[in-house]
């Protein structure tokens, strides 16, 4: 199956680590022109060098911005459009991963997960309407199943993102802009969330690992594959979906 993503202008938030990085690499591998961000300038430089080495014939641009600041996001999108004259795909991947039940954690999760996504979509929307483009939000199985961090902002805002994305799908369908969510299960990256839990709390890691019926956690590239498919014209009639990519971790049946 050809995804035909060559020369598409793609914007991914949080592309230096984990799932976001795999999404960036997936689009680069398809020949897309990719813009990514994170808050740490040194990580942008290191990731860019690595991407350029691995994908020498593609276009990549990283920016140090904080998605919880709407002015950062809108200025970033303006710079991209000034150069590219278009945007075809936006992927809202960043989360604050706020798992404590404190007022500060709720504020942070709202600012980063929710407002960060809304800012990205609002800034990019005129350009997505012009290109008949695609929006993808990254939620989590924690948006539909109550996880071990409850009560906490993480799952609550992940659920809100699924709802917001479905609203976008419905209201933007007449303009041929599609919006879908990808909800990862447990995705293992050594320097990521689960690698950290493995080192700091082995009992918790083992108990969560045991819930995975495939006997393993997922890989970031398994999430990237779902994102790339949904972004492509092969998914031209798929909008408003929440694609759960979890190796059958969730036991609830989604109708
Ligand atoms: N890993 C899992 O098992 C799992 C499971 C379900 C869902 N997810 C979801 O998948 C997404 C990615 O998770 P991950 O595990 O890959 O995360 P990660 O390894 O912690 O990477 C997060 C990326 O986002 C950047 N970032 C964080 N806050 C930012 C901000 N305010 N502004 C700009 N960039 C920011 C980070 O760089 P800086 O820190 O330098 O800014 C980094 O590049 C999240 O939405 C997460 O909820 C993950």
mmCIF file of C-alpha atoms and ligand atoms in Angstrom:
data_model
loop_
_atom_site.group_PDB
_atom_site.id
_atom_site.type_symbol
_atom_site.label_atom_id
_atom_site.label_comp_id
_atom_site.label_asym_id
_atom_site.label_seq_id
_atom_site.Cartn_x
_atom_site.Cartn_y
_atom_site.Cartn_z
ATOM 1 C CA UNK A 1 0.000 0.000 0.000
ATOM 2 C CA UNK A 2 1.429 3.382 -0.996
ATOM 3 C CA UNK A 3 0.680 6.107 1.513
ATOM 4 C CA UNK A 4 1.613 8.930 -0.895
ATOM 5 C CA UNK A 5 2.896 11.155 1.900
ATOM 6 C CA UNK A 6 5.874 12.436 -0.119
ATOM 7 C CA UNK A 7 6.219 16.253 0.068
ATOM 8 C CA UNK A 8 3.323 16.581 2.502
ATOM 9 C CA UNK A 9 3.979 19.291 5.077
ATOM 10 C CA UNK A 10 3.626 17.654 8.483
ATOM 11 C CA UNK A 11 3.737 19.267 11.933
ATOM 12 C CA UNK A 12 4.391 17.059 14.974
ATOM 13 C CA UNK A 13 4.559 18.319 18.559
ATOM 14 C CA UNK A 14 7.211 16.715 20.749
ATOM 15 C CA UNK A 15 9.436 14.880 18.264
ATOM 16 C CA UNK A 16 12.669 14.338 20.179
ATOM 17 C CA UNK A 17 11.695 11.287 22.221
ATOM 18 C CA UNK A 18 9.474 8.249 22.332
ATOM 19 C CA UNK A 19 6.306 8.132 20.262
ATOM 20 C CA UNK A 20 6.690 11.633 18.778
ATOM 21 C CA UNK A 21 10.183 10.805 17.557
ATOM 22 C CA UNK A 22 8.951 7.599 15.898
ATOM 23 C CA UNK A 23 6.154 9.589 14.225
ATOM 24 C CA UNK A 24 8.688 12.123 12.895
ATOM 25 C CA UNK A 25 10.885 9.303 11.579
ATOM 26 C CA UNK A 26 7.894 7.564 10.004
ATOM 27 C CA UNK A 27 6.951 10.679 8.022
ATOM 28 C CA UNK A 28 10.606 11.315 7.048
ATOM 29 C CA UNK A 29 10.829 7.754 5.808
ATOM 30 C CA UNK A 30 7.814 8.501 3.567
ATOM 31 C CA UNK A 31 9.506 11.634 2.177
ATOM 32 C CA UNK A 32 7.294 14.161 4.000
ATOM 33 C CA UNK A 33 8.569 17.599 5.019
ATOM 34 C CA UNK A 34 8.499 17.480 8.814
ATOM 35 C CA UNK A 35 8.384 20.222 11.445
ATOM 36 C CA UNK A 36 8.738 19.141 15.084
ATOM 37 C CA UNK A 37 9.226 20.823 18.443
ATOM 38 C CA UNK A 38 10.114 20.328 22.096
ATOM 39 C CA UNK A 39 11.144 22.680 24.913
ATOM 40 C CA UNK A 40 14.829 21.698 25.027
ATOM 41 C CA UNK A 41 17.057 23.406 22.458
ATOM 42 C CA UNK A 42 19.937 20.928 22.856
ATOM 43 C CA UNK A 43 17.593 18.001 22.184
ATOM 44 C CA UNK A 44 16.304 19.722 19.020
ATOM 45 C CA UNK A 45 19.883 20.009 17.707
ATOM 46 C CA UNK A 46 20.784 16.411 18.610
ATOM 47 C CA UNK A 47 17.571 14.983 17.121
ATOM 48 C CA UNK A 48 17.942 17.070 13.943
ATOM 49 C CA UNK A 49 21.509 15.790 13.361
ATOM 50 C CA UNK A 50 20.337 12.231 13.838
ATOM 51 C CA UNK A 51 17.345 12.688 11.456
ATOM 52 C CA UNK A 52 19.541 14.338 8.799
ATOM 53 C CA UNK A 53 22.034 11.457 8.977
ATOM 54 C CA UNK A 54 19.316 8.816 8.733
ATOM 55 C CA UNK A 55 17.126 10.573 6.132
ATOM 56 C CA UNK A 56 19.566 12.753 4.128
ATOM 57 C CA UNK A 57 17.210 13.569 1.249
ATOM 58 C CA UNK A 58 14.283 14.856 3.288
ATOM 59 C CA UNK A 59 13.379 18.194 4.869
ATOM 60 C CA UNK A 60 13.352 18.464 8.674
ATOM 61 C CA UNK A 61 13.022 21.491 10.953
ATOM 62 C CA UNK A 62 12.932 21.541 14.754
ATOM 63 C CA UNK A 63 11.910 24.455 16.991
ATOM 64 C CA UNK A 64 12.240 24.981 20.734
ATOM 65 C CA UNK A 65 8.732 25.919 21.816
ATOM 66 C CA UNK A 66 6.408 25.121 24.710
ATOM 67 C CA UNK A 67 2.989 23.968 23.469
ATOM 68 C CA UNK A 68 1.363 25.176 26.692
ATOM 69 C CA UNK A 69 2.038 28.745 25.472
ATOM 70 C CA UNK A 70 -0.513 29.578 22.746
ATOM 71 C CA UNK A 71 1.658 32.448 21.453
ATOM 72 C CA UNK A 72 4.593 30.032 20.941
ATOM 73 C CA UNK A 73 2.347 27.687 18.971
ATOM 74 C CA UNK A 74 0.766 30.341 16.762
ATOM 75 C CA UNK A 75 4.149 31.987 16.005
ATOM 76 C CA UNK A 76 5.598 28.545 15.130
ATOM 77 C CA UNK A 77 2.722 27.750 12.755
ATOM 78 C CA UNK A 78 3.028 31.219 11.150
ATOM 79 C CA UNK A 79 6.739 30.653 10.497
ATOM 80 C CA UNK A 80 6.024 27.243 8.945
ATOM 81 C CA UNK A 81 3.314 28.626 6.664
ATOM 82 C CA UNK A 82 5.470 31.582 5.641
ATOM 83 C CA UNK A 83 8.035 29.096 4.349
ATOM 84 C CA UNK A 84 5.867 26.194 3.154
ATOM 85 C CA UNK A 85 2.720 28.085 2.054
ATOM 86 C CA UNK A 86 0.700 25.086 3.287
ATOM 87 C CA UNK A 87 0.163 22.521 6.035
ATOM 88 C CA UNK A 88 -1.202 19.050 5.249
ATOM 89 C CA UNK A 89 -1.058 17.214 8.588
ATOM 90 C CA UNK A 90 -0.826 18.170 12.265
ATOM 91 C CA UNK A 91 -0.116 15.612 14.985
ATOM 92 C CA UNK A 92 -0.725 16.761 18.563
ATOM 93 C CA UNK A 93 1.490 14.332 20.474
ATOM 94 C CA UNK A 94 2.715 16.225 23.556
ATOM 95 C CA UNK A 95 1.300 15.482 26.986
ATOM 96 C CA UNK A 96 2.386 16.763 30.377
ATOM 97 C CA UNK A 97 1.743 13.199 31.653
ATOM 98 C CA UNK A 98 0.317 14.732 34.846
ATOM 99 C CA UNK A 99 -0.453 11.845 37.165
ATOM 100 C CA UNK A 100 -0.862 13.555 40.545
ATOM 101 C CA UNK A 101 -4.129 14.825 41.954
ATOM 102 C CA UNK A 102 -2.992 18.354 42.800
ATOM 103 C CA UNK A 103 -4.358 21.706 41.573
ATOM 104 C CA UNK A 104 -1.004 22.384 39.890
ATOM 105 C CA UNK A 105 -1.114 19.071 38.006
ATOM 106 C CA UNK A 106 -4.666 19.786 36.782
ATOM 107 C CA UNK A 107 -3.568 23.249 35.584
ATOM 108 C CA UNK A 108 -0.516 21.820 33.832
ATOM 109 C CA UNK A 109 -2.514 19.065 32.135
ATOM 110 C CA UNK A 110 -5.115 21.563 30.948
ATOM 111 C CA UNK A 111 -2.450 23.962 29.620
ATOM 112 C CA UNK A 112 -0.326 21.350 27.865
ATOM 113 C CA UNK A 113 -2.639 18.515 26.810
ATOM 114 C CA UNK A 114 -5.884 20.382 26.154
ATOM 115 C CA UNK A 115 -5.040 24.003 25.398
ATOM 116 C CA UNK A 116 -1.826 22.906 23.639
ATOM 117 C CA UNK A 117 -3.889 20.787 21.254
ATOM 118 C CA UNK A 118 -6.580 23.430 20.755
ATOM 119 C CA UNK A 119 -3.919 26.115 20.061
ATOM 120 C CA UNK A 120 -2.250 23.897 17.471
ATOM 121 C CA UNK A 121 -5.520 23.102 15.714
ATOM 122 C CA UNK A 122 -6.752 26.698 15.752
ATOM 123 C CA UNK A 123 -3.487 28.073 14.368
ATOM 124 C CA UNK A 124 -3.269 25.419 11.634
ATOM 125 C CA UNK A 125 -6.956 25.203 10.726
ATOM 126 C CA UNK A 126 -7.138 27.765 7.878
ATOM 127 C CA UNK A 127 -4.206 25.984 6.225
ATOM 128 C CA UNK A 128 -5.693 22.521 6.809
ATOM 129 C CA UNK A 129 -8.944 23.710 5.258
ATOM 130 C CA UNK A 130 -7.023 24.955 2.220
ATOM 131 C CA UNK A 131 -5.160 21.639 1.822
ATOM 132 C CA UNK A 132 -8.117 19.421 2.890
ATOM 133 C CA UNK A 133 -5.709 18.126 5.496
ATOM 134 C CA UNK A 134 -5.738 15.859 8.495
ATOM 135 C CA UNK A 135 -5.569 16.281 12.283
ATOM 136 C CA UNK A 136 -4.348 13.491 14.551
ATOM 137 C CA UNK A 137 -4.395 13.684 18.334
ATOM 138 C CA UNK A 138 -2.533 11.264 20.567
ATOM 139 C CA UNK A 139 -4.663 10.137 23.480
ATOM 140 C CA UNK A 140 -4.147 6.946 25.527
ATOM 141 C CA UNK A 141 -5.898 3.834 26.723
ATOM 142 C CA UNK A 142 -6.064 5.847 29.960
ATOM 143 C CA UNK A 143 -8.698 7.996 28.220
ATOM 144 C CA UNK A 144 -11.123 5.065 28.137
ATOM 145 C CA UNK A 145 -9.951 2.791 30.979
ATOM 146 C CA UNK A 146 -9.338 4.059 34.514
ATOM 147 C CA UNK A 147 -5.631 3.494 35.157
ATOM 148 C CA UNK A 148 -3.474 3.053 38.245
ATOM 149 C CA UNK A 149 -2.859 6.829 38.556
ATOM 150 C CA UNK A 150 -6.550 7.633 39.216
ATOM 151 C CA UNK A 151 -7.806 10.039 40.287
ATOM 152 C CA UNK A 152 -5.516 12.216 38.197
ATOM 153 C CA UNK A 153 -5.677 14.649 35.264
ATOM 154 C CA UNK A 154 -3.965 12.264 32.830
ATOM 155 C CA UNK A 155 -6.894 10.043 31.849
ATOM 156 C CA UNK A 156 -9.451 12.831 32.236
ATOM 157 C CA UNK A 157 -7.733 15.069 29.674
ATOM 158 C CA UNK A 158 -6.964 12.110 27.398
ATOM 159 C CA UNK A 159 -10.731 11.409 27.335
ATOM 160 C CA UNK A 160 -11.397 15.098 26.621
ATOM 161 C CA UNK A 161 -9.006 14.952 23.659
ATOM 162 C CA UNK A 162 -10.927 12.045 22.127
ATOM 163 C CA UNK A 163 -14.161 14.019 22.447
ATOM 164 C CA UNK A 164 -12.625 17.241 21.066
ATOM 165 C CA UNK A 165 -11.184 15.327 18.084
ATOM 166 C CA UNK A 166 -14.571 13.764 17.337
ATOM 167 C CA UNK A 167 -16.135 17.256 17.470
ATOM 168 C CA UNK A 168 -13.520 18.456 14.977
ATOM 169 C CA UNK A 169 -14.207 15.498 12.693
ATOM 170 C CA UNK A 170 -17.928 16.174 12.652
ATOM 171 C CA UNK A 171 -17.756 19.933 12.178
ATOM 172 C CA UNK A 172 -14.911 19.894 9.639
ATOM 173 C CA UNK A 173 -16.193 17.018 7.488
ATOM 174 C CA UNK A 174 -18.034 19.378 5.095
ATOM 175 C CA UNK A 175 -14.662 21.075 4.476
ATOM 176 C CA UNK A 176 -12.963 17.708 3.847
ATOM 177 C CA UNK A 177 -10.648 18.071 6.848
ATOM 178 C CA UNK A 178 -10.369 14.774 8.744
ATOM 179 C CA UNK A 179 -9.644 14.389 12.469
ATOM 180 C CA UNK A 180 -8.782 11.149 14.253
ATOM 181 C CA UNK A 181 -7.276 10.020 17.539
ATOM 182 C CA UNK A 182 -4.684 7.317 18.122
ATOM 183 C CA UNK A 183 -4.777 5.852 21.638
ATOM 184 C CA UNK A 184 -1.594 3.958 22.505
ATOM 185 C CA UNK A 185 -1.429 1.237 25.132
ATOM 186 C CA UNK A 186 1.773 0.765 27.148
ATOM 187 C CA UNK A 187 4.648 1.776 24.868
ATOM 188 C CA UNK A 188 8.112 0.877 26.086
ATOM 189 C CA UNK A 189 11.048 3.221 25.499
ATOM 190 C CA UNK A 190 14.137 2.813 27.657
ATOM 191 C CA UNK A 191 14.451 6.543 28.436
ATOM 192 C CA UNK A 192 10.664 7.017 28.422
ATOM 193 C CA UNK A 193 7.845 6.675 30.940
ATOM 194 C CA UNK A 194 7.885 2.864 31.177
ATOM 195 C CA UNK A 195 11.689 2.625 31.147
ATOM 196 C CA UNK A 196 11.647 5.066 34.063
ATOM 197 C CA UNK A 197 9.019 3.055 35.985
ATOM 198 C CA UNK A 198 10.993 -0.139 35.330
ATOM 199 C CA UNK A 199 13.989 1.420 37.108
ATOM 200 C CA UNK A 200 12.176 3.292 39.899
ATOM 201 C CA UNK A 201 9.350 0.858 40.789
ATOM 202 C CA UNK A 202 9.952 -2.620 39.453
ATOM 203 C CA UNK A 203 6.903 -4.101 41.204
ATOM 204 C CA UNK A 204 4.589 -1.611 39.458
ATOM 205 C CA UNK A 205 6.316 -2.224 36.130
ATOM 206 C CA UNK A 206 5.903 -6.005 36.482
ATOM 207 C CA UNK A 207 2.247 -5.771 37.466
ATOM 208 C CA UNK A 208 1.456 -3.487 34.503
ATOM 209 C CA UNK A 209 3.501 -5.617 32.099
ATOM 210 C CA UNK A 210 1.515 -8.669 33.235
ATOM 211 C CA UNK A 211 -1.713 -7.010 32.030
ATOM 212 C CA UNK A 212 -0.460 -6.978 28.424
ATOM 213 C CA UNK A 213 -1.954 -10.089 26.798
ATOM 214 C CA UNK A 214 0.762 -10.198 24.113
ATOM 215 C CA UNK A 215 3.359 -10.550 26.884
ATOM 216 C CA UNK A 216 5.068 -7.321 25.848
ATOM 217 C CA UNK A 217 4.525 -3.594 25.671
ATOM 218 C CA UNK A 218 4.259 -1.813 22.325
ATOM 219 C CA UNK A 219 6.966 -0.095 20.310
ATOM 220 C CA UNK A 220 6.797 3.600 19.322
ATOM 221 C CA UNK A 221 6.953 2.673 15.631
ATOM 222 C CA UNK A 222 3.761 0.613 16.086
ATOM 223 C CA UNK A 223 1.980 3.838 17.054
ATOM 224 C CA UNK A 224 3.676 5.783 14.248
ATOM 225 C CA UNK A 225 2.357 3.270 11.682
ATOM 226 C CA UNK A 226 -1.232 3.955 12.786
ATOM 227 C CA UNK A 227 -0.653 7.725 12.646
ATOM 228 C CA UNK A 228 0.845 7.557 9.154
ATOM 229 C CA UNK A 229 -2.052 5.486 7.845
ATOM 230 C CA UNK A 230 -4.648 7.873 9.314
ATOM 231 C CA UNK A 231 -2.760 10.870 7.884
ATOM 232 C CA UNK A 232 -2.677 9.354 4.413
ATOM 233 C CA UNK A 233 -5.220 9.405 1.595
ATOM 234 C CA UNK A 234 -5.668 5.668 2.234
ATOM 235 C CA UNK A 235 -7.781 6.739 5.221
ATOM 236 C CA UNK A 236 -9.793 9.248 3.163
ATOM 237 C CA UNK A 237 -13.172 8.145 4.592
ATOM 238 C CA UNK A 238 -11.953 7.654 8.170
ATOM 239 C CA UNK A 239 -12.723 10.617 10.395
ATOM 240 C CA UNK A 240 -13.838 10.791 14.030
ATOM 241 C CA UNK A 241 -12.201 7.449 14.848
ATOM 242 C CA UNK A 242 -10.320 6.606 18.028
ATOM 243 C CA UNK A 243 -7.830 3.967 16.920
ATOM 244 C CA UNK A 244 -6.704 2.046 20.002
ATOM 245 C CA UNK A 245 -3.258 0.522 19.429
ATOM 246 C CA UNK A 246 -2.675 -1.489 22.577
ATOM 247 C CA UNK A 247 -2.096 -5.172 21.738
ATOM 248 C CA UNK A 248 -5.588 -5.835 23.192
ATOM 249 C CA UNK A 249 -4.736 -4.412 26.624
ATOM 250 C CA UNK A 250 -8.192 -2.832 27.002
ATOM 251 C CA UNK A 251 -10.926 -5.330 27.819
ATOM 252 C CA UNK A 252 -13.869 -3.000 27.190
ATOM 253 C CA UNK A 253 -15.550 -3.498 23.827
ATOM 254 C CA UNK A 254 -15.661 -0.315 21.721
ATOM 255 C CA UNK A 255 -18.885 -0.026 19.708
HETATM 256 N N1 LIG B 1 4.596 5.961 26.459
HETATM 257 C C1 LIG B 1 3.428 5.366 26.634
HETATM 258 O O1 LIG B 1 3.329 4.230 27.120
HETATM 259 C C2 LIG B 1 2.163 6.090 26.217
HETATM 260 C C3 LIG B 1 0.944 5.411 26.361
HETATM 261 C C4 LIG B 1 -0.225 6.039 25.972
HETATM 262 C C5 LIG B 1 -0.193 7.319 25.457
HETATM 263 N N2 LIG B 1 0.999 7.960 25.347
HETATM 264 C C6 LIG B 1 0.981 9.324 24.821
HETATM 265 O O2 LIG B 1 1.887 9.448 23.742
HETATM 266 C C7 LIG B 1 2.402 10.788 23.705
HETATM 267 C C8 LIG B 1 3.919 10.746 23.716
HETATM 268 O O3 LIG B 1 4.317 10.075 24.890
HETATM 269 P P1 LIG B 1 5.836 9.599 25.106
HETATM 270 O O4 LIG B 1 5.784 8.533 26.127
HETATM 271 O O5 LIG B 1 6.474 9.364 23.806
HETATM 272 O O6 LIG B 1 6.445 10.938 25.794
HETATM 273 P P2 LIG B 1 7.964 11.321 26.090
HETATM 274 O O7 LIG B 1 8.885 10.191 25.820
HETATM 275 O O8 LIG B 1 7.951 11.921 27.466
HETATM 276 O O9 LIG B 1 8.273 12.486 25.020
HETATM 277 C C9 LIG B 1 7.570 13.670 25.106
HETATM 278 C C10 LIG B 1 8.068 14.645 24.035
HETATM 279 O O10 LIG B 1 7.294 15.849 24.119
HETATM 280 C C11 LIG B 1 8.161 16.963 24.410
HETATM 281 N N3 LIG B 1 7.401 17.884 25.287
HETATM 282 C C12 LIG B 1 6.926 17.639 26.535
HETATM 283 N N4 LIG B 1 6.277 18.706 27.001
HETATM 284 C C13 LIG B 1 6.319 19.647 26.019
HETATM 285 C C14 LIG B 1 5.811 20.973 25.887
HETATM 286 N N5 LIG B 1 5.105 21.551 26.888
HETATM 287 N N6 LIG B 1 6.030 21.648 24.743
HETATM 288 C C15 LIG B 1 6.738 21.086 23.718
HETATM 289 N N7 LIG B 1 7.240 19.841 23.785
HETATM 290 C C16 LIG B 1 7.035 19.130 24.915
HETATM 291 C C17 LIG B 1 9.381 16.335 25.077
HETATM 292 O O11 LIG B 1 10.539 17.135 24.991
HETATM 293 P P3 LIG B 1 10.900 18.255 26.126
HETATM 294 O O12 LIG B 1 10.677 17.615 27.451
HETATM 295 O O13 LIG B 1 12.326 18.584 25.840
HETATM 296 O O14 LIG B 1 9.987 19.415 25.881
HETATM 297 C C18 LIG B 1 9.518 15.059 24.231
HETATM 298 O O15 LIG B 1 10.070 15.347 22.965
HETATM 299 C C19 LIG B 1 1.780 11.506 24.902
HETATM 300 O O16 LIG B 1 0.618 12.181 24.505
HETATM 301 C C20 LIG B 1 1.421 10.360 25.838
HETATM 302 O O17 LIG B 1 0.383 10.680 26.732
HETATM 303 C C21 LIG B 1 2.177 7.390 25.721
#
